[in-house]
Coordinates of C-alpha atoms in Angstrom, one line a residue:
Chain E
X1 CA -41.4 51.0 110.7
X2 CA -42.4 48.5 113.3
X3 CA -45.4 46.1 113.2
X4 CA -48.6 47.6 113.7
X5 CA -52.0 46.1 115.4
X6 CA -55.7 47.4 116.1
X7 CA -55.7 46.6 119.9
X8 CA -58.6 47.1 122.4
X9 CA -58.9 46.4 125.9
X10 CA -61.4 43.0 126.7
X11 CA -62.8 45.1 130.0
X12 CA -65.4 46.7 129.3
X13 CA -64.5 49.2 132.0
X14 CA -61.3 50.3 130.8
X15 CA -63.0 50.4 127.5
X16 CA -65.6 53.1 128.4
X17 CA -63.5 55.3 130.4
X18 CA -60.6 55.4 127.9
X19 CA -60.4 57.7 124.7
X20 CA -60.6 55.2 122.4
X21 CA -60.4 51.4 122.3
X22 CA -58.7 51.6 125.8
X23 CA -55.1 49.7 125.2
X24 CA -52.5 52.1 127.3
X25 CA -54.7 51.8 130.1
X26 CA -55.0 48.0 129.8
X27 CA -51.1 47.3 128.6
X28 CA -50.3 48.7 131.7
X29 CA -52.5 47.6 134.1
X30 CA -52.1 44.0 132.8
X31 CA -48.1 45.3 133.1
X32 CA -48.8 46.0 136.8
X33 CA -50.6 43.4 137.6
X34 CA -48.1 40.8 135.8
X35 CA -44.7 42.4 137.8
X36 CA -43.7 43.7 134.3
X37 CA -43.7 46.6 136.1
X38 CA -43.1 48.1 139.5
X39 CA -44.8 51.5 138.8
X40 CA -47.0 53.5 136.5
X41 CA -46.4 57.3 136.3
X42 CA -50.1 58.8 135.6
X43 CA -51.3 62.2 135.1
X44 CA -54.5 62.5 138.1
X45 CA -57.0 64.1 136.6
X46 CA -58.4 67.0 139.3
X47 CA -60.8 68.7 136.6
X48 CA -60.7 69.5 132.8
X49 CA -57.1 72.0 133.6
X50 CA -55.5 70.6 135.9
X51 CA -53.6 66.7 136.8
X52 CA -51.3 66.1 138.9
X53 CA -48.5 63.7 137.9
X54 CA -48.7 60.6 139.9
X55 CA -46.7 57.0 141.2
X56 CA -49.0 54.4 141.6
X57 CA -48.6 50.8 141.7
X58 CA -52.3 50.5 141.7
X59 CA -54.4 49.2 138.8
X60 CA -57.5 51.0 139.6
X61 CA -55.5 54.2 139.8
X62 CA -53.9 53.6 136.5
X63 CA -58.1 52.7 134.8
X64 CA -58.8 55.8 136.4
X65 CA -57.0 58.1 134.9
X66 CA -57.7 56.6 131.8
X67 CA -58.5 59.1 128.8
X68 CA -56.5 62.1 127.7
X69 CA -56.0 65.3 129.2
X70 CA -55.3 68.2 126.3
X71 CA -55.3 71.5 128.6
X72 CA -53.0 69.7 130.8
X73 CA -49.6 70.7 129.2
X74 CA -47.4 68.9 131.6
X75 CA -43.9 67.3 130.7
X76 CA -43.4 64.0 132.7
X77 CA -39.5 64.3 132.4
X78 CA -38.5 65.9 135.3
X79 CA -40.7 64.1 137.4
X80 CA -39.4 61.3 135.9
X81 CA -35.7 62.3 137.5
X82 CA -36.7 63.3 140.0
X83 CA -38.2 59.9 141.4
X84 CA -34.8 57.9 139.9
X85 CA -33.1 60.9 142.7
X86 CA -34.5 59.4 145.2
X87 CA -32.3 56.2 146.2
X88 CA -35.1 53.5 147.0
X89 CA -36.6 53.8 143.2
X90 CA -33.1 52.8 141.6
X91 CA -34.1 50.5 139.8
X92 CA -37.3 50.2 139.5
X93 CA -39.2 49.4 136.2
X94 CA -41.3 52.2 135.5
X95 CA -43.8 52.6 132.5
X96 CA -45.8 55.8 131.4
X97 CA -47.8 57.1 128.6
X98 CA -45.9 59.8 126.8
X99 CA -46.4 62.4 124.1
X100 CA -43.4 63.0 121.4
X101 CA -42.1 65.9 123.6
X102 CA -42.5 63.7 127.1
X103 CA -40.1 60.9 125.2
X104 CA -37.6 63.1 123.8
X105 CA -37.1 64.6 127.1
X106 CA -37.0 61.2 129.0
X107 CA -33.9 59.9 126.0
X108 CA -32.3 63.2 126.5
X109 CA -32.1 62.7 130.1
X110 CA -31.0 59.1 129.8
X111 CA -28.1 60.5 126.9
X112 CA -27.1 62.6 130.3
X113 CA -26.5 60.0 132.5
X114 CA -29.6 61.0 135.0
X115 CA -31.6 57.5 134.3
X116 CA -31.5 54.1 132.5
X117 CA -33.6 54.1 129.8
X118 CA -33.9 50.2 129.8
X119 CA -35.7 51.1 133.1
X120 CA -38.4 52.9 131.7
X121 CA -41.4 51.7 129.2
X122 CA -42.5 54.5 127.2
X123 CA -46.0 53.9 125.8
X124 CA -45.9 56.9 123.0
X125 CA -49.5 58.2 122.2
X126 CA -49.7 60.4 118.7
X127 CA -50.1 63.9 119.8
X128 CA -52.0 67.1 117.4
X129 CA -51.3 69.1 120.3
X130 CA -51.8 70.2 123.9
X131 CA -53.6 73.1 125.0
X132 CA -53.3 75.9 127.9
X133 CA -55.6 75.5 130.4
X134 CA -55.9 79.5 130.6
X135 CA -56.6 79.7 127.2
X136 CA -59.2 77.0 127.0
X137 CA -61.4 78.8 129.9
X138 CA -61.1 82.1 128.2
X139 CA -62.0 80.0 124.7
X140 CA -64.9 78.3 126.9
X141 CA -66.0 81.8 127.7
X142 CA -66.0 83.9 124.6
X143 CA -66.2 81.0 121.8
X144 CA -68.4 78.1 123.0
X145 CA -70.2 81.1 125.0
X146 CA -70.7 78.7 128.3
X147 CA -69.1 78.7 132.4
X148 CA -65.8 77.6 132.0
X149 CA -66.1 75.7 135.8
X150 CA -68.7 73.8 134.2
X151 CA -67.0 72.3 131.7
X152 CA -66.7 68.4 132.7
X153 CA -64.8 66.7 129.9
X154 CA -62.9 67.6 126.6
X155 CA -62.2 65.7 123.6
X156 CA -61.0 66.2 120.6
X157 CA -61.7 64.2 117.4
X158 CA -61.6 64.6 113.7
X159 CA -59.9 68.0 113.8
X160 CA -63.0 69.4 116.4
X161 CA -62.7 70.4 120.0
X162 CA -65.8 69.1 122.2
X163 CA -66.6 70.5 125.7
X164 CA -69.2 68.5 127.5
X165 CA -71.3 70.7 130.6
X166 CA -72.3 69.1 133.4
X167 CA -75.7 68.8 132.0
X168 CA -74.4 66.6 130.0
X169 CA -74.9 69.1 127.0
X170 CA -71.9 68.8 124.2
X171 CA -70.7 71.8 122.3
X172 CA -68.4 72.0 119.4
X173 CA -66.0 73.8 117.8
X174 CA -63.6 73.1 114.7
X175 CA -59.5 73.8 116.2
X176 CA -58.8 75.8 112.8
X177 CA -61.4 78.4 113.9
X178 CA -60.4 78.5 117.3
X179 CA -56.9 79.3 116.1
X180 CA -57.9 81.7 114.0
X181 CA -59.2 83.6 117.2
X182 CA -56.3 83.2 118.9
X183 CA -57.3 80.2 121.2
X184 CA -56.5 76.7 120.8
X185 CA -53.4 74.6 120.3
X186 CA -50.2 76.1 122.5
X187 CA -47.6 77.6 120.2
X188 CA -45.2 75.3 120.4
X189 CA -47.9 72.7 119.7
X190 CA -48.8 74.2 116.5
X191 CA -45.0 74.5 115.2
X192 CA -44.0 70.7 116.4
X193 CA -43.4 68.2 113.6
X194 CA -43.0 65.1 116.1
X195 CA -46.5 64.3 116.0
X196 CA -46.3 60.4 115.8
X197 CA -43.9 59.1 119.1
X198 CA -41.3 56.9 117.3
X199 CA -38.5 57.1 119.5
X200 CA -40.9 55.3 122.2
X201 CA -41.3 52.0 122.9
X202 CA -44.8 51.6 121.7
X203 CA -47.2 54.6 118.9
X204 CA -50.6 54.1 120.1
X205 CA -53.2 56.9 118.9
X206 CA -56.3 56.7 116.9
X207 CA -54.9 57.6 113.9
X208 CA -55.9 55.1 111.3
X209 CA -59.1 53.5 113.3
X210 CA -61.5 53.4 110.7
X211 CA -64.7 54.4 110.8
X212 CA -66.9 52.1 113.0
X213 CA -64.4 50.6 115.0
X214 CA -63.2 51.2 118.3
X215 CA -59.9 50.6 119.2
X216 CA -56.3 51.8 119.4
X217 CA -53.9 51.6 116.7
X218 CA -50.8 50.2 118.1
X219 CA -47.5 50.2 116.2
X220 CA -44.4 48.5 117.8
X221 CA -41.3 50.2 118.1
X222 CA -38.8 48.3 120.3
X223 CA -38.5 45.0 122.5
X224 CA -39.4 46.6 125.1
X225 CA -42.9 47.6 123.4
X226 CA -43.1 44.1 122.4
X227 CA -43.1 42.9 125.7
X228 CA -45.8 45.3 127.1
X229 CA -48.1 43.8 124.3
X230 CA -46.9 40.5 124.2
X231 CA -47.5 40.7 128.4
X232 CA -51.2 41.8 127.9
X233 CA -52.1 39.7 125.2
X234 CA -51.0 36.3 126.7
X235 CA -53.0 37.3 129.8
X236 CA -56.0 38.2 127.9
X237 CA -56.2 42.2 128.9
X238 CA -56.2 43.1 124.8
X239 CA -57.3 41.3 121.5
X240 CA -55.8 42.8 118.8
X241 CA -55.7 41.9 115.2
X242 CA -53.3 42.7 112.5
X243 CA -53.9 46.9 111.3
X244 CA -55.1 47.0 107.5
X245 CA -53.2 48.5 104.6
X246 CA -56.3 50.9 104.1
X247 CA -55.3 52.1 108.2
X248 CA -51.6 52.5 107.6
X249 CA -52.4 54.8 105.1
X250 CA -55.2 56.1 106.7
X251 CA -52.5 57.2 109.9
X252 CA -49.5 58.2 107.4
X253 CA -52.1 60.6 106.0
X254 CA -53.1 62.5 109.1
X255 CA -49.8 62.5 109.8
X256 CA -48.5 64.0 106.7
X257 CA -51.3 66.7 107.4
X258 CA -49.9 67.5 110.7
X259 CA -47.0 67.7 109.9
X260 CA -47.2 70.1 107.0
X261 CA -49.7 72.5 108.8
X262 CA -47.0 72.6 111.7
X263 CA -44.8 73.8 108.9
X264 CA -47.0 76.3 108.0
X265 CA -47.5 77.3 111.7
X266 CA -43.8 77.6 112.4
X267 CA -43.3 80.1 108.6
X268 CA -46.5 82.0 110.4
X269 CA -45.5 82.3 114.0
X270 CA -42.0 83.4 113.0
X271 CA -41.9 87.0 113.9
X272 CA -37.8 87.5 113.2
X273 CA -38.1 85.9 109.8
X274 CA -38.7 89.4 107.7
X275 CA -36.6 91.7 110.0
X276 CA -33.0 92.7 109.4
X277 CA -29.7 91.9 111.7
X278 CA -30.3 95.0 113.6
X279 CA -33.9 94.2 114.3
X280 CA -33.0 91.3 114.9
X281 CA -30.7 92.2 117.6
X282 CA -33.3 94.8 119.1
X283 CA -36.1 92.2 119.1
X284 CA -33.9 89.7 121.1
X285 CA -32.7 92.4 124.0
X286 CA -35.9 94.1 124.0
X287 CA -37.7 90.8 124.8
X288 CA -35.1 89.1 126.4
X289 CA -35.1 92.2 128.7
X290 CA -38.2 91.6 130.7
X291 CA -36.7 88.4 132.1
X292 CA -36.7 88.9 136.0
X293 CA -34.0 85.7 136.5
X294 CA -36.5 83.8 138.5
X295 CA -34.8 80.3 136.7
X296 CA -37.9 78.6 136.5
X297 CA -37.6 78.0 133.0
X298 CA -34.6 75.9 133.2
X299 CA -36.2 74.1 136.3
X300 CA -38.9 72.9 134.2
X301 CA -36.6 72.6 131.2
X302 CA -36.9 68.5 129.9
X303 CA -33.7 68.7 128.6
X304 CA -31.5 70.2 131.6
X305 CA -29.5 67.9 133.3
X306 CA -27.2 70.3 135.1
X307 CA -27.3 70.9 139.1
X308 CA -27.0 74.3 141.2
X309 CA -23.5 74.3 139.7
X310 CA -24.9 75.1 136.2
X311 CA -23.0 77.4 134.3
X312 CA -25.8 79.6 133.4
X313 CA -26.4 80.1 137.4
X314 CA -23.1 80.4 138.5
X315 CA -21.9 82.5 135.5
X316 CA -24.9 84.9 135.7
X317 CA -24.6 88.0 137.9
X318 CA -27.3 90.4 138.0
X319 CA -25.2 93.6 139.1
X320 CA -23.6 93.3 135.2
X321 CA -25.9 94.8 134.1
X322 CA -25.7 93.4 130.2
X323 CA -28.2 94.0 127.9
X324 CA -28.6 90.2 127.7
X325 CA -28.0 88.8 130.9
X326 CA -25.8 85.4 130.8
X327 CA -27.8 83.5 131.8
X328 CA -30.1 83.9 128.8
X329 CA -27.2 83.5 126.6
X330 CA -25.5 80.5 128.1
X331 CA -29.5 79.0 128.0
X332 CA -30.1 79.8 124.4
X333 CA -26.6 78.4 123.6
X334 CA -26.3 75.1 125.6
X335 CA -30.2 74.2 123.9
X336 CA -29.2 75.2 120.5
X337 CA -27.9 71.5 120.2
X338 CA -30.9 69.7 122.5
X339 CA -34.0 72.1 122.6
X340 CA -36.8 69.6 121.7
X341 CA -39.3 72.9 121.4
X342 CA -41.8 71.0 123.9
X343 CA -42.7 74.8 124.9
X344 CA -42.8 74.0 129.2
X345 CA -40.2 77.3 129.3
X346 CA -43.0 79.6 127.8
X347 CA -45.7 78.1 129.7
X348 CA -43.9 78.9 133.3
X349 CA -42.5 82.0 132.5
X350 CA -44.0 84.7 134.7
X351 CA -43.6 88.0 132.1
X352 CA -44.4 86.2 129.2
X353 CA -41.1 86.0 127.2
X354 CA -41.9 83.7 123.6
X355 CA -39.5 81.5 125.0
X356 CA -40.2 78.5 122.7
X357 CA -40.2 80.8 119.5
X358 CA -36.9 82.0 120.6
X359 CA -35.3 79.0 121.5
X360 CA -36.8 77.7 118.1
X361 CA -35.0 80.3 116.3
X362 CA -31.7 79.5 118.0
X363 CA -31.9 75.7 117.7
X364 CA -33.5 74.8 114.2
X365 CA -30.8 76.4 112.2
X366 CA -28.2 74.3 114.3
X367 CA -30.0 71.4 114.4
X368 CA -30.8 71.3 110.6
X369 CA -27.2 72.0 109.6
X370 CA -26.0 69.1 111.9
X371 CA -28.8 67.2 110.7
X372 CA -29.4 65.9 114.0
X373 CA -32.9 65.7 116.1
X374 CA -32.6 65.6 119.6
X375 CA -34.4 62.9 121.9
X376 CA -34.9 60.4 118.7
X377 CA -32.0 57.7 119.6
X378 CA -30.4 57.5 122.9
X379 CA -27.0 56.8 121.3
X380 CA -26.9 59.8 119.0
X381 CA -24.5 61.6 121.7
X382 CA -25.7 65.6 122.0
X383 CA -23.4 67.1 118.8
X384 CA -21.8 69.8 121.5
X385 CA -19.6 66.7 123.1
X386 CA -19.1 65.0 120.5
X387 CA -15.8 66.5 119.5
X388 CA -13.9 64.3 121.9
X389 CA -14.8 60.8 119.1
X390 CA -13.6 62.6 116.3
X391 CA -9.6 63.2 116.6
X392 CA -8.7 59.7 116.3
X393 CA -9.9 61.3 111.9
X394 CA -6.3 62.2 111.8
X395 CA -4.7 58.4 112.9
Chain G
X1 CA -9.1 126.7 133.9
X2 CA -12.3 124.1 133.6
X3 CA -12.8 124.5 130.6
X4 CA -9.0 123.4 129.8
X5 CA -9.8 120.5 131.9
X6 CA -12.7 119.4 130.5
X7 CA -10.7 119.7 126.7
X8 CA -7.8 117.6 128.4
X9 CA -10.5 115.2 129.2
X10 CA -12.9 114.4 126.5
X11 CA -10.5 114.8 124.2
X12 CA -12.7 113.5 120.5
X13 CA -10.5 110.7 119.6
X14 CA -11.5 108.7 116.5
X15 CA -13.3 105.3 117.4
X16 CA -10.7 102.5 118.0
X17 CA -12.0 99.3 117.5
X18 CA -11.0 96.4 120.9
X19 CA -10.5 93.4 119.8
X20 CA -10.2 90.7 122.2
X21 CA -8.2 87.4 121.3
X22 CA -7.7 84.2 123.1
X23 CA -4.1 83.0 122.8
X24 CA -3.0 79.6 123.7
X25 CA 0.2 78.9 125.7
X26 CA 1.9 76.9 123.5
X27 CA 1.4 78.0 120.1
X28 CA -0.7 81.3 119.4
X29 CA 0.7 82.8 122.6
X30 CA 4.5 82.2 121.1
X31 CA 2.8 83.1 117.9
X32 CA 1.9 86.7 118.9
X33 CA 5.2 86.9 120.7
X34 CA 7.2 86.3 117.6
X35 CA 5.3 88.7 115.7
X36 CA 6.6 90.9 118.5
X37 CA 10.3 89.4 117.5
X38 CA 10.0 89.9 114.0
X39 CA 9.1 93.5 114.7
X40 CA 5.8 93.1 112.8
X41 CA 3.5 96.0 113.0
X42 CA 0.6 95.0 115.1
X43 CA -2.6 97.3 115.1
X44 CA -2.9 98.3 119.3
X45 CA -6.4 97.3 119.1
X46 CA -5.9 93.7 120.2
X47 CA -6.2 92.6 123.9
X48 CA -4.7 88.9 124.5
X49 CA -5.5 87.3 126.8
X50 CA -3.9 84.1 127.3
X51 CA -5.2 80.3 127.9
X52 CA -3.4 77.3 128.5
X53 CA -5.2 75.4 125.7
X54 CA -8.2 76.7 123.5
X55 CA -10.1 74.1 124.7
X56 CA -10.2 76.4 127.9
X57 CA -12.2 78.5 125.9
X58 CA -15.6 78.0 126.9
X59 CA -18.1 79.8 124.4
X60 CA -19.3 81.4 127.1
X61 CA -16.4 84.0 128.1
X62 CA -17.2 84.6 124.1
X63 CA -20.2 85.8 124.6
X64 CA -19.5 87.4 128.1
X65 CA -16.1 89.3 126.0
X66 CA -19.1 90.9 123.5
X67 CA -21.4 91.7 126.2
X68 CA -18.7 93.7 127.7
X69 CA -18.3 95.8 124.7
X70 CA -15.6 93.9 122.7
X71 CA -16.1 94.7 118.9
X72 CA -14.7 91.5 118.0
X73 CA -13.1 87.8 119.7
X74 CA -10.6 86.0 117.9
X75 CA -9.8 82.4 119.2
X76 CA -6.7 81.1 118.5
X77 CA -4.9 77.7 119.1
X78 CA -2.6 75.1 117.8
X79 CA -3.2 73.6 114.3
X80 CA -5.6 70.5 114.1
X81 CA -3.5 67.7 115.4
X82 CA -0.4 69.7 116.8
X83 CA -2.7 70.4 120.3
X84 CA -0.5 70.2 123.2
X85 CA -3.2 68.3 125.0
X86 CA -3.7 65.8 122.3
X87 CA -7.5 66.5 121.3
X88 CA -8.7 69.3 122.9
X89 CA -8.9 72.1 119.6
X90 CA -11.2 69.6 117.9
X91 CA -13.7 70.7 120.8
X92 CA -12.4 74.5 120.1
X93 CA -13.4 73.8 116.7
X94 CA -17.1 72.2 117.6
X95 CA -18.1 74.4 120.0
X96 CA -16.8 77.5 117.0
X97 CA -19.5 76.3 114.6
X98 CA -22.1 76.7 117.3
X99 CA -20.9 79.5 118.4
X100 CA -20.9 81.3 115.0
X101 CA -24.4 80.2 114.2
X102 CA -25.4 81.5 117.9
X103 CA -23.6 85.2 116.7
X104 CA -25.5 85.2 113.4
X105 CA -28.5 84.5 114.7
X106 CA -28.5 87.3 117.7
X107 CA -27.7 90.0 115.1
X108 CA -24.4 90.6 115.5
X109 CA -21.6 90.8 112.1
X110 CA -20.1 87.7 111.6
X111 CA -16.9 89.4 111.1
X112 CA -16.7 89.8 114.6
X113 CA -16.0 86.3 115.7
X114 CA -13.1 84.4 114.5
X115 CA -11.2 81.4 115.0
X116 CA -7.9 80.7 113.8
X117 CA -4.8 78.2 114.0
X118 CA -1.8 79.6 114.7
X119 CA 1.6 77.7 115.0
X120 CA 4.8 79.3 117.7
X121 CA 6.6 80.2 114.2
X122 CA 3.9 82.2 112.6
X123 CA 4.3 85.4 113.8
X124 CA 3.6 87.0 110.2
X125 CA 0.0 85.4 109.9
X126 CA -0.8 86.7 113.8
X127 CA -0.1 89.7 112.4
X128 CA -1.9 90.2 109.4
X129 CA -4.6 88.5 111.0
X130 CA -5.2 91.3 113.4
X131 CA -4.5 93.6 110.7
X132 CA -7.3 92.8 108.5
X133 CA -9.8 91.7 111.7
X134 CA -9.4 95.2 112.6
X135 CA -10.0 96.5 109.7
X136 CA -13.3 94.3 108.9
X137 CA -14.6 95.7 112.0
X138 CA -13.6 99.5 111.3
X139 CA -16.3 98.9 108.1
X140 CA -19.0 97.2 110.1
X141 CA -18.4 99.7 113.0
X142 CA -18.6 99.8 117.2
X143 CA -20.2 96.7 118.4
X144 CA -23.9 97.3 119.3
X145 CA -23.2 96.0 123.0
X146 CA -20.9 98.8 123.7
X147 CA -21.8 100.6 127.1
X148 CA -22.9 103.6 125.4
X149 CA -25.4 101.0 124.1
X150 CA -27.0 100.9 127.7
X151 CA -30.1 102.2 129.1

């Protein structure tokens, strides 16, 4: 575990516009504004579902879009690789605010050869969940009973999900009780056990703010981290002061929490668990079925690093006429190894396959029997290469 | 006279299972040949088909081989360490433990995926080993991807 801090940002700007205590938004700012950095991906915010992934080397653009965005599901990865594609931006220092599932995808793409991770500063934020902007306006309409177009903000804090109108009205509603009624948290949200980011650079979150204060709880991961804080301390963006035992336990509890109601989530959400191998079978083509091959979720896949030439294109042919097409086997098999279950492949699918669950299913009784965790360390190398280290056993 | 044609034609054959087996060039390939030599009975259910290492084997033609209605794959290749191209059955070997978890988990028997080492002079075990495969998937039965199977 690294070192932690209670950080907050000295501009009172940044400190009112941000979730809480405001450090990501100053760290990087004061990161910009320093040359630590060259760019800052951000998510623009357009309204409460919808922001648009952004390169800015402006500090105003980075304050901004300070504050989170929860019915904004959107993976940073691929836009990630696709600005290192373009041949002016190798190179370039880059830093972004990431969730767990943003992170794993970025060290996953970096374990592929498609960017340097010593290029990029993750700023991990602790992460209960994301939600679907689809769902939220129905849950706006039928639970809170209010427009969902006039919702203006969202927040969510101690376990509650607020929804300010543009009267400046607040409503509330516990998470657990919107899950009950089907809203809430996305599915792969709810079944994720990477709650605290600590394969980033830096764990930021308000996990284990006490009561009364306001500011961001900050734990160290790497040098890289160090330098982001070390950069806006000496310029005097952030004070920060050293995080209490009564915090760190404070955090580990939540987290513990979390992690065991995700457990609970993934026993609840898994359909195949009580069938037998035949139903098992059925359930698979019978879903897998409906797929239409429009690829889009391996475009948006975090974990995909293979071109046009990829052999689930190129070895899929839709006049076989299988019962599974190849194309979903070769998928399901080449992410038993890497799927990081960040749920992007459900939320783009157009027929509504449960892509996540399946790919769940697939992957956590590979993963758990290799004992490996995708996107935690870029030098674990994926377990489906690694054969080629292991003959010189036999020397 | 159509009638006789259609007896000649649909004759009602017992099921046979097809087994489909990856051979490799230099050792399972000679392997099934000898078992030829030795005059060992071979059940006619097997279908070689023959790569020039088994590390050619990607899991995929696997998978594609069931899809297509095979009621069981075999890969075969050199014992660990005798590989004509040094290293290349250790990644036969890797990609066979995700490739059996994969089978399990879609439904299908596990009995219908195997991977074996086979050396030039071991006719005997290529033998038996199709033996008893077949036989394993006489009791579990045709696979479920069979063409039948199809809307």
């Amino acid at each position: 575990m690294g070192t932690c801090y209670l950080a907050w940002a000295t501009d009172e700007k940044i400190r009112r516009r941000a979730a809480n205590g405001g450090f990501v938004t100053a760290a990087l700012v004061a990161a910009l504004e320093n040359g630590l950095l060259d760019a800052v991906v951000v998510v623009k915010k357009e309204d409460v579902y919808e922001g648009i992934p952004t390169v800015t080397s402006a500090p105003e653009v980075v304050v901004e879009s300070a504050g989170s965005l929860h019915a904004v599901p959107v993976n940073l990865t691929k836009f990630v690789v696709e600005f290192y594609k373009d041949e002016k931006n190798k190179g370039k220092k880059i830093g972004l605010p990431v969730k767990p599932c943003d992170a794993r995808g970025i060290i996953e793409q970096a374990k592929r050869q498609q960017l340097d991770i010593n290029d990029i500063y993750l700023v991990g934020l602790n992460c209960g969940g994301t939600l679907h902007p689809l769902n939220l306006r129905e849950a706006a309409a039928e639970v809170y009973g209010i427009d969902p177009d006039a919702v203006v903000k969202e927040e969510i804090k101690a376990g509650k999900l607020f929804l300010t109108l543009q009267s400046g009205e607040e409503r509330e509603c516990k998470i657990e009780e919107l899950e009950k009624k089907g809203y809430g948290r996305r599915d792969s949200c709810k079944m994720c056990i990477t709650k605290i980011p600590t394969m980033a650079d830096l764990a930021c979150g308000n996990w284990g703010v006490l009561k009364g204060e306001e500011a961001t709880f900050v734990e160290v991961l790497t040098g890289k981290g160090e330098a982001l804080l070390k950069n806006a301390l000496e310029n005097g963006y952030i004070k920060v002061k050293e995080a209490s035992e009564k915090s760190l336990e404070v955090r580990e509890r939540i987290k513990n929490a979390m992690v065991k109601l995700a457990e609970e989530w993934w026993e609840k959400l898994d359909a195949v668990k009580e069938l037998t191998r035949d139903e098992r079978l059925k359930f698979y083509v019978e879903t897998l079925r409906l797929c239409i091959n429009c690829g889009a979720c391996r475009t948006v896949c975090p974990v995909c690093a293979c071109d046009d030439a990829a052999k689930c294109v190129s070895m899929h042919d839709e006049r076989d006429d299988y019962v599974i097409s190849m194309y979903n086997v070769i998928r399901l098999l080449h992410l038993m190894d890497s799927c990081i279950g960040c749920g992007q492949c459900e939320d783009v699918c157009p027929v509504d396959i449960p892509l996540t669950f399946i790919h769940r299913r697939f992957a956590e009784r590979m993963q758990r029997k290799l004992n490996y965790m995708p996107g935690m360390n870029v030098s674990e190398k994926p377990p489906f290469y690694e054969a080629e280290l292991q003959w010189h056993d036999i020397l | 006279m159509l009638a006789v044609v259609d007896e000649q034609m649909n004759e009602k054959k017992e099921w046979e299972p097809k087994v489909l087996a990856f051979c490799c060039n230099w050792c399972s390939y000679a392997g099934a040949d000898a078992a030829g030599l030795e005059r060992r009975q071979t059940p006619p259910t097997i279908r070689v088909i023959r790569v020039m290492c088994s590390g050619r084997i990607d899991p995929a033609f696997v998978l594609m081989g069931f899809l297509e209605g095979a009621d069981a794959v075999l890969i075969t290749g050199c014992h660990i360490g005798d590989c004509h191209y040094v290293d290349a059955n250790y990644k036969t070997r890797n990609r066979f433990e995700f490739l059996k978890e994969f089978v399990d988990e879609l439904g299908l028997e596990p009995e219908r995926l195997r991977l074996e080492w086979i050396s030039a002079s071991e006719g005997a075990i290529f033998a038996d080993m199709v033996k008893e495969v077949t036989e394993n998937v006489k009791k579990v039965g045709p696979s479920p991807f069979r063409k039948s199977w199809k809307k």
